Short mmCIF file of C-alpha atoms in Angstrom, two decimals:
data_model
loop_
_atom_site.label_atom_id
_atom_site.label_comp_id
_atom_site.label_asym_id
_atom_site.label_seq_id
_atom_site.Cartn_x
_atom_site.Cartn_y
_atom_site.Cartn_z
CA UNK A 916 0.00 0.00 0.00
CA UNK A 917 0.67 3.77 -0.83
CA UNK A 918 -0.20 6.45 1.47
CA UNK A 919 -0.12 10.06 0.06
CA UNK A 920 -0.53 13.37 1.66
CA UNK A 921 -1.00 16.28 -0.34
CA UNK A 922 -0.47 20.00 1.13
CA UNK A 923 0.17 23.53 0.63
CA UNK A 924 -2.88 24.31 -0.75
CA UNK A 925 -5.13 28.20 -0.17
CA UNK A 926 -6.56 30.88 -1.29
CA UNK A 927 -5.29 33.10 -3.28
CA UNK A 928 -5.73 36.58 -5.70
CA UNK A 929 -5.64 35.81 -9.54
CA UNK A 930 -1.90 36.05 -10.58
CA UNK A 931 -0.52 34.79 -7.47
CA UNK A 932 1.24 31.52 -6.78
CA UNK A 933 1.06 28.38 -4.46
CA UNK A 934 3.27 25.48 -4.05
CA UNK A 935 1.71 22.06 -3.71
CA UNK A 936 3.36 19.28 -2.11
CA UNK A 937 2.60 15.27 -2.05
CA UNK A 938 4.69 13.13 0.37
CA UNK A 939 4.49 9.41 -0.36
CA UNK A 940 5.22 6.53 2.29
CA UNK A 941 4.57 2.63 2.57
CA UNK A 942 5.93 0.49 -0.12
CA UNK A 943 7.01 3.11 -2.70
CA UNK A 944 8.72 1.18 -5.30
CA UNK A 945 11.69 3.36 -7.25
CA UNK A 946 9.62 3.20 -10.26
CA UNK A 947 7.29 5.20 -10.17
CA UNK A 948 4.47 7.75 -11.60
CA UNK A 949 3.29 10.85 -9.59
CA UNK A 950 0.49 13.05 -11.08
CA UNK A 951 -1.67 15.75 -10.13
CA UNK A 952 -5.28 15.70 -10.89
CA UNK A 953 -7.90 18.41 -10.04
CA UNK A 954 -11.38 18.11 -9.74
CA UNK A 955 -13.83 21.63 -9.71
CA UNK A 956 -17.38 21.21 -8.19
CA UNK A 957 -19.64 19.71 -10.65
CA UNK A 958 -16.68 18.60 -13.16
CA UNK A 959 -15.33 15.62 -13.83
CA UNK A 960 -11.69 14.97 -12.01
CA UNK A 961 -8.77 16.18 -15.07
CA UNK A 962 -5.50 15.69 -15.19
CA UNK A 963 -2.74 18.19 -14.66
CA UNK A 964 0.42 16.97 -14.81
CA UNK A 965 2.57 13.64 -14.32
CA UNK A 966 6.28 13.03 -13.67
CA UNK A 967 8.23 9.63 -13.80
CA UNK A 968 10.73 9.02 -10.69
CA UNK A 969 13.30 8.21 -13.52
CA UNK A 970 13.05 11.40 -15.32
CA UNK A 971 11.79 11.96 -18.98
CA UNK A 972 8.30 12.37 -21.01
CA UNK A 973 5.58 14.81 -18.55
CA UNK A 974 2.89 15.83 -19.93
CA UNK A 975 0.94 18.87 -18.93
CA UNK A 976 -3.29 19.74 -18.86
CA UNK A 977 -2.98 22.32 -22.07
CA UNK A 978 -4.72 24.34 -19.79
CA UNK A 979 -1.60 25.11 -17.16
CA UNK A 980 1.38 25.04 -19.35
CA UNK A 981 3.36 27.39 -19.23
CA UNK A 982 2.37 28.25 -16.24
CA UNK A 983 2.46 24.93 -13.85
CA UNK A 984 5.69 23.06 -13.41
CA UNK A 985 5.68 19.60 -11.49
CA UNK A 986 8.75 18.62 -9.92
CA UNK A 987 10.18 15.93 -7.72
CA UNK A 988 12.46 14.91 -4.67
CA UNK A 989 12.97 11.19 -5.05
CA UNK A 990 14.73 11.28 -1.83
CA UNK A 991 12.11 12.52 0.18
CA UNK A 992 9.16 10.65 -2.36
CA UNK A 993 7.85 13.89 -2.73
CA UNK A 994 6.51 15.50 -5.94
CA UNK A 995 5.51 19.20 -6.21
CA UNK A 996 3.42 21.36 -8.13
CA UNK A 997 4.64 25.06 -8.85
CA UNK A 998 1.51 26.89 -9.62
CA UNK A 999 2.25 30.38 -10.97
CA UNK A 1000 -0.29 33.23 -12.55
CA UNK A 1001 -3.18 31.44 -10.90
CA UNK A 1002 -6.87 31.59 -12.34
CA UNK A 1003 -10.38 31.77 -11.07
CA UNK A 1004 -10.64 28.71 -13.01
CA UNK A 1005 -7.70 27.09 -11.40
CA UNK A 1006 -10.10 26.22 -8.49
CA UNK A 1007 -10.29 23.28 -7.27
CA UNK A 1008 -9.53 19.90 -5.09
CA UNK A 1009 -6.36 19.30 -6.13
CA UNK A 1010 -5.39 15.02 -6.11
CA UNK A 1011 -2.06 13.48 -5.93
CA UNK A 1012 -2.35 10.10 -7.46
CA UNK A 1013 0.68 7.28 -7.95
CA UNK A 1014 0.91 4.45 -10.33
CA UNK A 1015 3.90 1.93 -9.09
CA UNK A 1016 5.04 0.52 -12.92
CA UNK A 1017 7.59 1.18 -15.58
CA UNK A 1018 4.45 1.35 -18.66
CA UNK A 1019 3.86 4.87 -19.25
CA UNK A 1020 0.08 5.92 -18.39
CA UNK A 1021 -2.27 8.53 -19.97
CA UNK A 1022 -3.12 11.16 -18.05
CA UNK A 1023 -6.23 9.49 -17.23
CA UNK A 1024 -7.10 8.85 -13.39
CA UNK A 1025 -8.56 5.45 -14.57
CA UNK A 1026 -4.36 4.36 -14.68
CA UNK A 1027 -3.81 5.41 -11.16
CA UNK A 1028 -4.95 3.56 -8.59
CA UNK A 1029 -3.24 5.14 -5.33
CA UNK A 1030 -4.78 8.47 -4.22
CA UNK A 1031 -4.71 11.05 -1.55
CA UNK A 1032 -7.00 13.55 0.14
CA UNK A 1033 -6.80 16.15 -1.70
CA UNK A 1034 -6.52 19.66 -1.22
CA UNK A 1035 -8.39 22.77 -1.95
CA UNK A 1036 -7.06 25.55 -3.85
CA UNK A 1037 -9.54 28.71 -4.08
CA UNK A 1038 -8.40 31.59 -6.60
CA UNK A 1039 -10.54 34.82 -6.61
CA UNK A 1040 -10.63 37.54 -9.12
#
């Protein structure tokens, strides 16, 4: 099992910037996929961004490149988000998810079967 704890998440004016973190513990193999999902009230739960433990392809939601950067501390098992020129439509329950293979997933929720809380990020205009 894979326990994940997301944090670092607020409110904040459009334009600003938050920092999300997601620390993993129990049997977190080294290979390894961590993503970030979202999921706004009455919306289905989207993809933002994924990153591979071993470096290489990570794709991005259209919708935040540019402007999101995901980012990792395989010592620690932690993965971060970098949110920067936040949007009212930025809010949402932000997910960190794993997937514990080498086969590289869509960014799909369906392919990720460990998941956290979740925490809220509010952006006002």
């Amino acid at each position: 099992q894979v326990q994940l704890v997301e944090s670092g998440g607020g409110s904040v004016q459009a334009g600003g910037s938050l920092r999300l973190s997601c620390a993993a513990s129990g049997n977190v193999y080294s290979n390894r996929y961590m993503a970030w999902f979202r999921q706004a009230p009455g919306k289905e739960r989207e993809g933002v961004a994924y990153i591979y433990s071993g470096g290489g392809y990570t794709p991005y939601a259209d919708s935040v490149k540019g402007r999101f950067t995901i980012s990792q501390d395989n010592a620690k098992n932690t993965v971060y988000l970098q949110m920067n020129s936040l949007k009212p439509e930025d809010t949402a329950m932000y997910y960190c998810a794993a997937r514990l293979t080498t086969a590289r997933p869509p960014l799909d929720p369906r392919y990720f079967p460990y998941w956290g809380q979740g925490t809220q990020v509010t952006v006002s205009s």
